[in-house]
Amino acid sequence: MKILMVCLGNICRSPLAEGIMKTKVPENFLVDSAGTISMHEGKHPDKRAVKTAANHSVDISKQKSRPITKADFEVFDKIYCMDINIYEDVISKSANEDQRRKVSLFLEALGDHKNAEVPDPYWGDMTDFEEVFQLIDRGCEAIKKHILD
C-alpha cells in the first residue's frame, strides 16, 4: 500500500500525517507527503510541527517539502487531502477517473466528519499544532483500520 498525504505547503499538516501514519502501518507500506504549492520545496517541516511530533515520539525532522507531481497519481494507491481547497486542487491535477478515485479528504475516514477539514496551524501557536496533531492522529488511526481490516 502506498499512501500520500497532501496539504498546501507540505510543512505542517501533511508532514505530521506522514510521520504519524508511518508509526501505525507495517514497514512495507510507503507513506509520503507533498504540497500543492512549491513555495517551501526542499525545506524541512515547520519547527512547531517538528516539536509537536517529537513530543509524541514521532520524528519528522528529516522530511523535506515537495510539490505533488503527475507521477504521484500513478505511484500512490491513496491520496489524502487535508482540506477542500487542497482536494479540489489535487483533483484538478489528475488525468482521469481512476486517478480521481484515489483522492479523498483526509478526515472522511472518521465517518462522522464528512467533508471536515484539518485546520492549517501555520498562523497559530503551539496549541493549534497540538490540536492538529490529535486530529490527524485520529484520522490516521481510522485510515489504518480501514486499510488493514
Short mmCIF file of N, CA, C and O in Angstrom, two decimals:
data_model
loop_
_atom_site.label_atom_id
_atom_site.label_comp_id
_atom_site.label_asym_id
_atom_site.label_seq_id
_atom_site.Cartn_x
_atom_site.Cartn_y
_atom_site.Cartn_z
N MET A 1 0.85 -1.18 0.00
CA MET A 1 0.00 0.00 0.00
C MET A 1 0.89 1.23 0.00
O MET A 1 1.85 1.31 0.75
N LYS A 2 0.51 2.20 -0.84
CA LYS A 2 1.26 3.46 -0.96
C LYS A 2 0.30 4.61 -0.71
O LYS A 2 -0.70 4.76 -1.41
N ILE A 3 0.61 5.42 0.32
CA ILE A 3 -0.27 6.49 0.78
C ILE A 3 0.45 7.83 0.68
O ILE A 3 1.58 7.97 1.14
N LEU A 4 -0.24 8.82 0.11
CA LEU A 4 0.30 10.17 0.02
C LEU A 4 -0.61 11.12 0.79
O LEU A 4 -1.83 11.13 0.59
N MET A 5 -0.02 11.92 1.68
CA MET A 5 -0.72 12.95 2.43
C MET A 5 -0.41 14.30 1.79
O MET A 5 0.76 14.59 1.53
N VAL A 6 -1.44 15.12 1.57
CA VAL A 6 -1.23 16.38 0.86
C VAL A 6 -1.86 17.56 1.62
O VAL A 6 -3.00 17.49 2.05
N CYS A 7 -1.07 18.63 1.75
CA CYS A 7 -1.58 19.91 2.25
C CYS A 7 -1.07 21.01 1.33
O CYS A 7 -0.62 20.72 0.21
N LEU A 8 -1.09 22.24 1.77
CA LEU A 8 -0.72 23.35 0.90
C LEU A 8 0.80 23.42 0.68
O LEU A 8 1.28 23.23 -0.43
N GLY A 9 1.55 23.68 1.72
CA GLY A 9 2.99 23.88 1.56
C GLY A 9 3.86 22.70 1.94
O GLY A 9 5.08 22.74 1.76
N ASN A 10 3.24 21.65 2.48
CA ASN A 10 3.96 20.43 2.88
C ASN A 10 4.99 20.73 3.97
O ASN A 10 6.09 20.20 3.97
N ILE A 11 4.58 21.62 4.93
CA ILE A 11 5.47 21.89 6.06
C ILE A 11 4.78 21.75 7.42
O ILE A 11 5.45 21.79 8.45
N CYS A 12 3.45 21.57 7.44
CA CYS A 12 2.74 21.44 8.72
C CYS A 12 1.89 20.16 8.78
O CYS A 12 2.29 19.17 9.38
N ARG A 13 0.73 20.20 8.13
CA ARG A 13 -0.24 19.11 8.26
C ARG A 13 0.21 17.82 7.60
O ARG A 13 0.16 16.75 8.23
N SER A 14 0.61 17.88 6.34
CA SER A 14 0.95 16.62 5.66
C SER A 14 2.23 15.97 6.20
O SER A 14 2.28 14.74 6.29
N PRO A 15 3.25 16.73 6.63
CA PRO A 15 4.38 16.06 7.28
C PRO A 15 3.97 15.37 8.59
O PRO A 15 4.45 14.27 8.88
N LEU A 16 3.08 16.02 9.35
CA LEU A 16 2.57 15.37 10.56
C LEU A 16 1.83 14.09 10.20
O LEU A 16 2.04 13.04 10.82
N ALA A 17 0.98 14.16 9.19
CA ALA A 17 0.21 12.97 8.78
C ALA A 17 1.14 11.87 8.29
O ALA A 17 0.93 10.69 8.62
N GLU A 18 2.17 12.22 7.53
CA GLU A 18 3.14 11.21 7.07
C GLU A 18 3.81 10.55 8.27
O GLU A 18 3.88 9.32 8.36
N GLY A 19 4.31 11.37 9.19
CA GLY A 19 5.02 10.83 10.35
C GLY A 19 4.15 9.96 11.23
O GLY A 19 4.55 8.87 11.64
N ILE A 20 2.94 10.43 11.51
CA ILE A 20 2.01 9.66 12.35
C ILE A 20 1.63 8.36 11.66
O ILE A 20 1.64 7.28 12.28
N MET A 21 1.29 8.42 10.37
CA MET A 21 0.86 7.22 9.65
C MET A 21 1.96 6.17 9.62
O MET A 21 1.67 4.97 9.75
N LYS A 22 3.19 6.60 9.46
CA LYS A 22 4.31 5.65 9.43
C LYS A 22 4.42 4.87 10.74
O LYS A 22 4.91 3.75 10.73
N THR A 23 3.95 5.44 11.86
CA THR A 23 4.01 4.72 13.13
C THR A 23 2.87 3.71 13.27
O THR A 23 2.89 2.89 14.18
N LYS A 24 1.90 3.76 12.37
CA LYS A 24 0.70 2.93 12.51
C LYS A 24 0.58 1.79 11.50
O LYS A 24 -0.23 0.90 11.68
N VAL A 25 1.36 1.84 10.44
CA VAL A 25 1.23 0.83 9.39
C VAL A 25 2.50 -0.02 9.31
O VAL A 25 3.56 0.40 9.78
N PRO A 26 2.40 -1.20 8.68
CA PRO A 26 3.59 -2.04 8.53
C PRO A 26 4.70 -1.33 7.75
O PRO A 26 4.43 -0.43 6.95
N GLU A 27 5.93 -1.74 7.99
CA GLU A 27 7.09 -1.11 7.36
C GLU A 27 7.08 -1.21 5.84
O GLU A 27 7.70 -0.40 5.16
N ASN A 28 6.39 -2.22 5.29
CA ASN A 28 6.37 -2.37 3.83
C ASN A 28 5.43 -1.38 3.14
O ASN A 28 5.38 -1.30 1.93
N PHE A 29 4.68 -0.60 3.92
CA PHE A 29 3.84 0.46 3.36
C PHE A 29 4.72 1.65 3.01
O PHE A 29 5.65 1.97 3.73
N LEU A 30 4.41 2.32 1.90
CA LEU A 30 5.08 3.57 1.56
C LEU A 30 4.14 4.70 1.95
O LEU A 30 2.99 4.74 1.52
N VAL A 31 4.63 5.58 2.81
CA VAL A 31 3.87 6.76 3.21
C VAL A 31 4.74 7.97 2.91
O VAL A 31 5.90 8.02 3.30
N ASP A 32 4.17 8.94 2.20
CA ASP A 32 4.91 10.14 1.82
C ASP A 32 3.96 11.33 1.96
O ASP A 32 2.77 11.16 2.25
N SER A 33 4.50 12.52 1.75
CA SER A 33 3.66 13.72 1.79
C SER A 33 4.13 14.70 0.74
O SER A 33 5.27 14.64 0.27
N ALA A 34 3.22 15.59 0.36
CA ALA A 34 3.50 16.59 -0.66
C ALA A 34 2.60 17.80 -0.43
O ALA A 34 1.66 17.74 0.36
N GLY A 35 2.88 18.87 -1.15
CA GLY A 35 2.07 20.07 -1.09
C GLY A 35 1.55 20.41 -2.47
O GLY A 35 2.06 19.92 -3.48
N THR A 36 0.56 21.27 -2.51
CA THR A 36 0.04 21.69 -3.81
C THR A 36 0.79 22.89 -4.35
O THR A 36 0.61 23.27 -5.50
N ILE A 37 1.63 23.51 -3.51
CA ILE A 37 2.49 24.61 -3.97
C ILE A 37 3.95 24.23 -3.73
O ILE A 37 4.24 23.38 -2.89
N SER A 38 4.85 24.85 -4.46
CA SER A 38 6.27 24.53 -4.34
C SER A 38 7.05 25.59 -3.54
O SER A 38 8.27 25.56 -3.50
N MET A 39 6.34 26.48 -2.88
CA MET A 39 6.96 27.59 -2.17
C MET A 39 8.02 27.16 -1.15
O MET A 39 9.01 27.84 -0.95
N HIS A 40 7.81 26.03 -0.50
CA HIS A 40 8.73 25.56 0.55
C HIS A 40 9.57 24.37 0.08
O HIS A 40 10.18 23.69 0.91
N GLU A 41 9.60 24.11 -1.21
CA GLU A 41 10.27 22.93 -1.74
C GLU A 41 11.70 22.81 -1.19
O GLU A 41 12.46 23.77 -1.19
N GLY A 42 12.03 21.60 -0.70
CA GLY A 42 13.35 21.32 -0.18
C GLY A 42 13.55 21.70 1.28
O GLY A 42 14.57 21.37 1.88
N LYS A 43 12.57 22.39 1.87
CA LYS A 43 12.68 22.81 3.27
C LYS A 43 12.12 21.75 4.20
O LYS A 43 11.23 20.98 3.83
N HIS A 44 12.65 21.73 5.42
CA HIS A 44 12.15 20.82 6.44
C HIS A 44 10.82 21.34 6.98
O HIS A 44 10.48 22.52 6.79
N PRO A 45 10.06 20.48 7.67
CA PRO A 45 8.79 20.94 8.24
C PRO A 45 8.97 22.12 9.20
O PRO A 45 10.05 22.33 9.76
N ASP A 46 7.89 22.86 9.39
CA ASP A 46 7.85 23.95 10.34
C ASP A 46 8.37 23.45 11.70
O ASP A 46 8.03 22.35 12.14
N LYS A 47 9.16 24.27 12.36
CA LYS A 47 9.76 23.89 13.66
C LYS A 47 8.71 23.51 14.69
O LYS A 47 8.93 22.62 15.52
N ARG A 48 7.57 24.18 14.62
CA ARG A 48 6.50 23.86 15.58
C ARG A 48 5.90 22.49 15.31
O ARG A 48 5.55 21.75 16.24
N ALA A 49 5.80 22.10 14.04
CA ALA A 49 5.31 20.77 13.69
C ALA A 49 6.32 19.71 14.15
O ALA A 49 5.95 18.67 14.70
N VAL A 50 7.60 19.99 13.94
CA VAL A 50 8.66 19.05 14.35
C VAL A 50 8.62 18.86 15.87
O VAL A 50 8.67 17.73 16.36
N LYS A 51 8.49 19.96 16.61
CA LYS A 51 8.46 19.89 18.08
C LYS A 51 7.22 19.15 18.57
O LYS A 51 7.31 18.30 19.46
N THR A 52 6.07 19.45 17.98
CA THR A 52 4.83 18.78 18.38
C THR A 52 4.93 17.28 18.13
O THR A 52 4.58 16.48 19.00
N ALA A 53 5.42 16.90 16.97
CA ALA A 53 5.59 15.47 16.66
C ALA A 53 6.56 14.83 17.64
O ALA A 53 6.29 13.73 18.16
N ALA A 54 7.68 15.50 17.91
CA ALA A 54 8.68 14.95 18.83
C ALA A 54 8.10 14.75 20.23
O ALA A 54 8.46 13.78 20.92
N ASN A 55 7.20 15.63 20.64
CA ASN A 55 6.54 15.48 21.94
C ASN A 55 5.75 14.18 22.03
O ASN A 55 5.40 13.73 23.12
N HIS A 56 5.44 13.59 20.86
CA HIS A 56 4.68 12.33 20.80
C HIS A 56 5.56 11.20 20.24
O HIS A 56 5.03 10.21 19.72
N SER A 57 6.87 11.37 20.32
CA SER A 57 7.85 10.37 19.85
C SER A 57 7.73 10.07 18.36
O SER A 57 7.94 8.93 17.93
N VAL A 58 7.37 11.07 17.57
CA VAL A 58 7.30 10.94 16.12
C VAL A 58 8.34 11.90 15.54
O VAL A 58 8.28 13.10 15.81
N ASP A 59 9.28 11.37 14.76
CA ASP A 59 10.34 12.20 14.19
C ASP A 59 10.02 12.54 12.73
O ASP A 59 10.02 11.67 11.87
N ILE A 60 9.76 13.84 12.51
CA ILE A 60 9.51 14.30 11.14
C ILE A 60 10.61 15.28 10.70
O ILE A 60 10.50 15.90 9.64
N SER A 61 11.65 15.41 11.48
CA SER A 61 12.67 16.44 11.28
C SER A 61 13.45 16.29 9.97
O SER A 61 13.98 17.27 9.46
N LYS A 62 13.52 15.09 9.43
CA LYS A 62 14.31 14.86 8.22
C LYS A 62 13.49 14.97 6.93
O LYS A 62 14.04 14.93 5.84
N GLN A 63 12.18 15.10 7.06
CA GLN A 63 11.34 15.24 5.88
C GLN A 63 11.67 16.55 5.15
O GLN A 63 12.12 17.50 5.77
N LYS A 64 11.44 16.54 3.85
CA LYS A 64 11.63 17.75 3.05
C LYS A 64 10.39 17.99 2.18
O LYS A 64 9.87 17.06 1.57
N SER A 65 9.99 19.24 2.13
CA SER A 65 8.81 19.61 1.35
C SER A 65 9.03 19.37 -0.13
O SER A 65 10.12 19.59 -0.67
N ARG A 66 7.96 18.93 -0.77
CA ARG A 66 7.96 18.76 -2.23
C ARG A 66 6.56 18.97 -2.75
O ARG A 66 5.58 18.73 -2.04
N PRO A 67 6.44 19.43 -3.99
CA PRO A 67 5.11 19.57 -4.58
C PRO A 67 4.61 18.22 -5.12
O PRO A 67 5.42 17.36 -5.50
N ILE A 68 3.30 18.06 -5.17
CA ILE A 68 2.72 16.87 -5.77
C ILE A 68 3.04 16.88 -7.27
O ILE A 68 3.13 17.94 -7.88
N THR A 69 3.24 15.69 -7.82
CA THR A 69 3.58 15.57 -9.24
C THR A 69 2.58 14.67 -9.95
O THR A 69 1.82 13.93 -9.32
N LYS A 70 2.60 14.71 -11.27
CA LYS A 70 1.75 13.82 -12.07
C LYS A 70 2.07 12.36 -11.77
O LYS A 70 1.18 11.52 -11.75
N ALA A 71 3.34 12.06 -11.54
CA ALA A 71 3.76 10.68 -11.25
C ALA A 71 3.13 10.16 -9.96
O ALA A 71 2.88 8.96 -9.83
N ASP A 72 2.85 11.06 -9.00
CA ASP A 72 2.24 10.63 -7.74
C ASP A 72 0.91 9.92 -7.98
O ASP A 72 0.56 8.99 -7.25
N PHE A 73 0.17 10.35 -8.98
CA PHE A 73 -1.12 9.74 -9.27
C PHE A 73 -0.97 8.30 -9.77
O PHE A 73 -1.89 7.49 -9.65
N GLU A 74 0.18 7.98 -10.32
CA GLU A 74 0.47 6.62 -10.78
C GLU A 74 1.03 5.77 -9.65
O GLU A 74 0.72 4.59 -9.53
N VAL A 75 1.87 6.37 -8.82
CA VAL A 75 2.60 5.64 -7.78
C VAL A 75 1.71 5.28 -6.59
O VAL A 75 1.75 4.15 -6.09
N PHE A 76 0.90 6.24 -6.13
CA PHE A 76 0.18 6.05 -4.87
C PHE A 76 -1.20 5.44 -5.06
O PHE A 76 -1.89 5.72 -6.03
N ASP A 77 -1.58 4.59 -4.09
CA ASP A 77 -2.90 3.94 -4.08
C ASP A 77 -3.96 4.86 -3.50
O ASP A 77 -5.12 4.83 -3.90
N LYS A 78 -3.57 5.65 -2.49
CA LYS A 78 -4.48 6.55 -1.79
C LYS A 78 -3.81 7.91 -1.65
O LYS A 78 -2.64 7.98 -1.25
N ILE A 79 -4.56 8.97 -1.92
CA ILE A 79 -4.06 10.33 -1.77
C ILE A 79 -5.06 11.06 -0.87
O ILE A 79 -6.22 11.23 -1.23
N TYR A 80 -4.59 11.45 0.32
CA TYR A 80 -5.45 12.09 1.31
C TYR A 80 -5.15 13.58 1.39
O TYR A 80 -4.00 13.98 1.61
N CYS A 81 -6.18 14.40 1.25
CA CYS A 81 -6.04 15.86 1.23
C CYS A 81 -6.57 16.44 2.54
O CYS A 81 -7.61 16.02 3.04
N MET A 82 -5.86 17.44 3.05
CA MET A 82 -6.17 18.00 4.37
C MET A 82 -7.38 18.93 4.40
O MET A 82 -7.98 19.12 5.46
N ASP A 83 -7.74 19.54 3.28
CA ASP A 83 -8.93 20.40 3.27
C ASP A 83 -9.54 20.41 1.87
O ASP A 83 -8.96 19.86 0.93
N ILE A 84 -10.69 21.05 1.75
CA ILE A 84 -11.44 21.01 0.48
C ILE A 84 -10.69 21.73 -0.64
O ILE A 84 -10.73 21.29 -1.79
N ASN A 85 -10.01 22.82 -0.34
CA ASN A 85 -9.25 23.53 -1.38
C ASN A 85 -8.11 22.67 -1.91
O ASN A 85 -7.86 22.64 -3.12
N ILE A 86 -7.44 21.97 -1.01
CA ILE A 86 -6.36 21.07 -1.42
C ILE A 86 -6.96 19.94 -2.26
O ILE A 86 -6.43 19.58 -3.32
N TYR A 87 -8.07 19.39 -1.80
CA TYR A 87 -8.75 18.31 -2.53
C TYR A 87 -9.09 18.76 -3.95
O TYR A 87 -8.78 18.06 -4.92
N GLU A 88 -9.69 19.93 -4.08
CA GLU A 88 -10.06 20.42 -5.42
C GLU A 88 -8.84 20.66 -6.30
O GLU A 88 -8.86 20.36 -7.49
N ASP A 89 -7.76 21.16 -5.70
CA ASP A 89 -6.53 21.39 -6.45
C ASP A 89 -5.93 20.07 -6.93
O ASP A 89 -5.52 19.93 -8.08
N VAL A 90 -5.90 19.08 -6.03
CA VAL A 90 -5.35 17.77 -6.40
C VAL A 90 -6.20 17.11 -7.48
O VAL A 90 -5.67 16.59 -8.47
N ILE A 91 -7.51 17.16 -7.32
CA ILE A 91 -8.41 16.59 -8.34
C ILE A 91 -8.15 17.25 -9.69
O ILE A 91 -8.12 16.58 -10.73
N SER A 92 -7.92 18.56 -9.70
CA SER A 92 -7.69 19.27 -10.97
C SER A 92 -6.39 18.84 -11.65
O SER A 92 -6.24 19.01 -12.85
N LYS A 93 -5.48 18.29 -10.89
CA LYS A 93 -4.19 17.83 -11.44
C LYS A 93 -4.26 16.38 -11.94
O LYS A 93 -3.36 15.91 -12.62
N SER A 94 -5.33 15.67 -11.60
CA SER A 94 -5.47 14.27 -12.01
C SER A 94 -5.80 14.19 -13.49
O SER A 94 -6.39 15.11 -14.06
N ALA A 95 -5.42 13.08 -14.09
CA ALA A 95 -5.58 12.93 -15.55
C ALA A 95 -6.84 12.17 -15.95
O ALA A 95 -7.31 12.30 -17.08
N ASN A 96 -7.40 11.38 -15.02
CA ASN A 96 -8.55 10.55 -15.40
C ASN A 96 -9.33 10.12 -14.16
O ASN A 96 -8.93 10.40 -13.03
N GLU A 97 -10.42 9.41 -14.39
CA GLU A 97 -11.30 8.98 -13.30
C GLU A 97 -10.60 8.01 -12.35
O GLU A 97 -10.82 8.06 -11.14
N ASP A 98 -9.76 7.13 -12.86
CA ASP A 98 -9.03 6.20 -11.99
C ASP A 98 -8.17 6.97 -10.99
O ASP A 98 -8.11 6.62 -9.82
N GLN A 99 -7.51 8.01 -11.46
CA GLN A 99 -6.68 8.83 -10.57
C GLN A 99 -7.55 9.59 -9.57
O GLN A 99 -7.22 9.67 -8.39
N ARG A 100 -8.67 10.11 -10.02
CA ARG A 100 -9.56 10.86 -9.13
C ARG A 100 -10.12 9.97 -8.02
O ARG A 100 -10.34 10.44 -6.90
N ARG A 101 -10.35 8.70 -8.30
CA ARG A 101 -10.87 7.78 -7.28
C ARG A 101 -9.88 7.55 -6.14
O ARG A 101 -10.28 7.12 -5.06
N LYS A 102 -8.61 7.81 -6.37
CA LYS A 102 -7.59 7.64 -5.33
C LYS A 102 -7.60 8.78 -4.31
O LYS A 102 -7.04 8.66 -3.24
N VAL A 103 -8.23 9.90 -4.67
CA VAL A 103 -8.16 11.12 -3.88
C VAL A 103 -9.38 11.26 -2.97
O VAL A 103 -10.51 11.07 -3.40
N SER A 104 -9.13 11.58 -1.70
CA SER A 104 -10.23 11.84 -0.77
C SER A 104 -9.80 12.85 0.29
O SER A 104 -8.61 13.12 0.45
N LEU A 105 -10.77 13.39 0.99
CA LEU A 105 -10.48 14.25 2.12
C LEU A 105 -9.99 13.38 3.28
O LEU A 105 -10.61 12.35 3.57
N PHE A 106 -8.94 13.78 3.91
CA PHE A 106 -8.32 13.01 4.99
C PHE A 106 -9.32 12.63 6.08
O PHE A 106 -9.39 11.48 6.49
N LEU A 107 -10.11 13.59 6.55
CA LEU A 107 -11.00 13.32 7.68
C LEU A 107 -12.25 12.53 7.32
O LEU A 107 -12.99 12.13 8.21
N GLU A 108 -12.49 12.28 6.04
CA GLU A 108 -13.63 11.42 5.69
C GLU A 108 -13.48 10.03 6.32
O GLU A 108 -14.48 9.36 6.55
N ALA A 109 -12.25 9.65 6.62
CA ALA A 109 -12.01 8.35 7.23
C ALA A 109 -12.67 8.22 8.60
O ALA A 109 -12.97 7.11 9.04
N LEU A 110 -12.93 9.35 9.26
CA LEU A 110 -13.56 9.30 10.58
C LEU A 110 -15.07 9.06 10.52
O LEU A 110 -15.69 8.78 11.53
N GLY A 111 -15.65 9.17 9.34
CA GLY A 111 -17.07 8.87 9.19
C GLY A 111 -17.98 9.98 9.66
O GLY A 111 -18.83 10.43 8.92
N ASP A 112 -17.82 10.43 10.88
CA ASP A 112 -18.72 11.46 11.41
C ASP A 112 -18.22 12.87 11.10
O ASP A 112 -18.77 13.84 11.57
N HIS A 113 -17.18 12.97 10.31
CA HIS A 113 -16.63 14.28 9.95
C HIS A 113 -16.73 14.48 8.44
O HIS A 113 -15.80 14.96 7.80
N LYS A 114 -17.83 14.12 7.84
CA LYS A 114 -17.99 14.25 6.39
C LYS A 114 -17.62 15.66 5.94
O LYS A 114 -18.16 16.64 6.43
N ASN A 115 -16.67 15.72 5.00
CA ASN A 115 -16.18 16.98 4.45
C ASN A 115 -15.50 17.88 5.47
O ASN A 115 -15.29 19.07 5.21
N ALA A 116 -15.16 17.36 6.64
CA ALA A 116 -14.44 18.15 7.63
C ALA A 116 -13.02 18.39 7.15
O ALA A 116 -12.45 17.60 6.40
N GLU A 117 -12.47 19.47 7.59
CA GLU A 117 -11.13 19.84 7.16
C GLU A 117 -10.17 19.88 8.35
O GLU A 117 -10.57 20.22 9.46
N VAL A 118 -8.92 19.54 8.08
CA VAL A 118 -7.88 19.70 9.08
C VAL A 118 -7.44 21.16 9.01
O VAL A 118 -6.96 21.61 7.97
N PRO A 119 -7.62 21.92 10.08
CA PRO A 119 -7.25 23.34 10.02
C PRO A 119 -5.74 23.50 9.86
O PRO A 119 -4.96 22.70 10.36
N ASP A 120 -5.35 24.55 9.15
CA ASP A 120 -3.93 24.83 8.95
C ASP A 120 -3.40 25.57 10.18
O ASP A 120 -3.84 26.68 10.46
N PRO A 121 -2.46 24.96 10.91
CA PRO A 121 -1.96 25.60 12.14
C PRO A 121 -0.87 26.64 11.89
O PRO A 121 -0.40 27.27 12.83
N TYR A 122 -0.49 26.84 10.64
CA TYR A 122 0.66 27.69 10.31
C TYR A 122 0.61 29.07 10.97
O TYR A 122 1.61 29.56 11.48
N TRP A 123 -0.55 29.69 10.96
CA TRP A 123 -0.68 31.04 11.52
C TRP A 123 -1.01 31.02 13.01
O TRP A 123 -1.21 32.06 13.62
N GLY A 124 -1.05 29.84 13.59
CA GLY A 124 -1.39 29.71 15.01
C GLY A 124 -0.19 29.53 15.91
O GLY A 124 0.94 29.86 15.55
N ASP A 125 -0.46 28.98 17.08
CA ASP A 125 0.60 28.75 18.07
C ASP A 125 0.72 27.26 18.36
O ASP A 125 0.10 26.42 17.69
N MET A 126 1.50 26.93 19.38
CA MET A 126 1.76 25.51 19.69
C MET A 126 0.47 24.77 20.06
O MET A 126 0.35 23.59 19.79
N THR A 127 -0.48 25.46 20.65
CA THR A 127 -1.76 24.83 20.97
C THR A 127 -2.46 24.38 19.69
O THR A 127 -3.02 23.27 19.64
N ASP A 128 -2.40 25.20 18.66
CA ASP A 128 -3.02 24.84 17.38
C ASP A 128 -2.32 23.62 16.78
O ASP A 128 -2.98 22.73 16.23
N PHE A 129 -1.01 23.58 16.87
CA PHE A 129 -0.28 22.43 16.35
C PHE A 129 -0.63 21.15 17.11
O PHE A 129 -0.79 20.09 16.51
N GLU A 130 -0.79 21.26 18.42
CA GLU A 130 -1.17 20.09 19.23
C GLU A 130 -2.57 19.61 18.85
O GLU A 130 -2.80 18.41 18.71
N GLU A 131 -3.51 20.54 18.68
CA GLU A 131 -4.87 20.15 18.29
C GLU A 131 -4.87 19.47 16.92
O GLU A 131 -5.56 18.47 16.72
N VAL A 132 -4.08 20.00 15.99
CA VAL A 132 -3.99 19.40 14.66
C VAL A 132 -3.34 18.02 14.75
O VAL A 132 -3.78 17.08 14.09
N PHE A 133 -2.32 17.88 15.59
CA PHE A 133 -1.68 16.57 15.77
C PHE A 133 -2.72 15.55 16.24
O PHE A 133 -2.80 14.44 15.70
N GLN A 134 -3.52 15.90 17.25
CA GLN A 134 -4.52 14.98 17.79
C GLN A 134 -5.56 14.61 16.73
O GLN A 134 -5.96 13.44 16.62
N LEU A 135 -6.00 15.58 15.95
CA LEU A 135 -6.98 15.34 14.90
C LEU A 135 -6.39 14.41 13.82
O LEU A 135 -7.03 13.44 13.39
N ILE A 136 -5.16 14.68 13.41
CA ILE A 136 -4.51 13.85 12.39
C ILE A 136 -4.26 12.45 12.93
O ILE A 136 -4.43 11.46 12.21
N ASP A 137 -3.91 12.35 14.20
CA ASP A 137 -3.69 11.02 14.80
C ASP A 137 -4.97 10.19 14.74
O ASP A 137 -4.93 9.01 14.37
N ARG A 138 -6.10 10.80 15.06
CA ARG A 138 -7.38 10.07 14.98
C ARG A 138 -7.69 9.68 13.54
O ARG A 138 -8.16 8.57 13.27
N GLY A 139 -7.43 10.59 12.60
CA GLY A 139 -7.65 10.28 11.19
C GLY A 139 -6.77 9.14 10.71
O GLY A 139 -7.23 8.24 9.99
N CYS A 140 -5.50 9.16 11.10
CA CYS A 140 -4.57 8.09 10.69
C CYS A 140 -5.00 6.74 11.27
O CYS A 140 -4.90 5.71 10.60
N GLU A 141 -5.48 6.76 12.49
CA GLU A 141 -5.95 5.52 13.12
C GLU A 141 -7.15 4.96 12.34
O GLU A 141 -7.23 3.75 12.08
N ALA A 142 -8.06 5.82 11.94
CA ALA A 142 -9.23 5.39 11.16
C ALA A 142 -8.82 4.86 9.79
O ALA A 142 -9.33 3.84 9.33
N ILE A 143 -7.88 5.54 9.15
CA ILE A 143 -7.38 5.08 7.84
C ILE A 143 -6.72 3.72 7.99
O ILE A 143 -6.93 2.81 7.18
N LYS A 144 -5.91 3.56 9.01
CA LYS A 144 -5.23 2.28 9.25
C LYS A 144 -6.26 1.15 9.41
O LYS A 144 -6.13 0.10 8.77
N LYS A 145 -7.27 1.38 10.22
CA LYS A 145 -8.29 0.35 10.42
C LYS A 145 -9.00 0.02 9.12
O LYS A 145 -9.26 -1.16 8.84
N HIS A 146 -9.30 1.05 8.34
CA HIS A 146 -9.98 0.83 7.06
C HIS A 146 -9.11 0.02 6.10
O HIS A 146 -9.59 -0.90 5.42
N ILE A 147 -7.84 0.33 6.05
CA ILE A 147 -6.93 -0.34 5.11
C ILE A 147 -6.57 -1.75 5.57
O ILE A 147 -6.51 -2.67 4.76
N LEU A 148 -6.34 -1.92 6.85
CA LEU A 148 -5.85 -3.22 7.35
C LEU A 148 -6.96 -4.19 7.70
O LEU A 148 -6.70 -5.37 7.88
N ASP A 149 -8.19 -3.72 7.83
CA ASP A 149 -9.30 -4.64 8.17
C ASP A 149 -9.88 -5.30 6.94
O ASP A 149 -9.81 -4.88 5.86
#
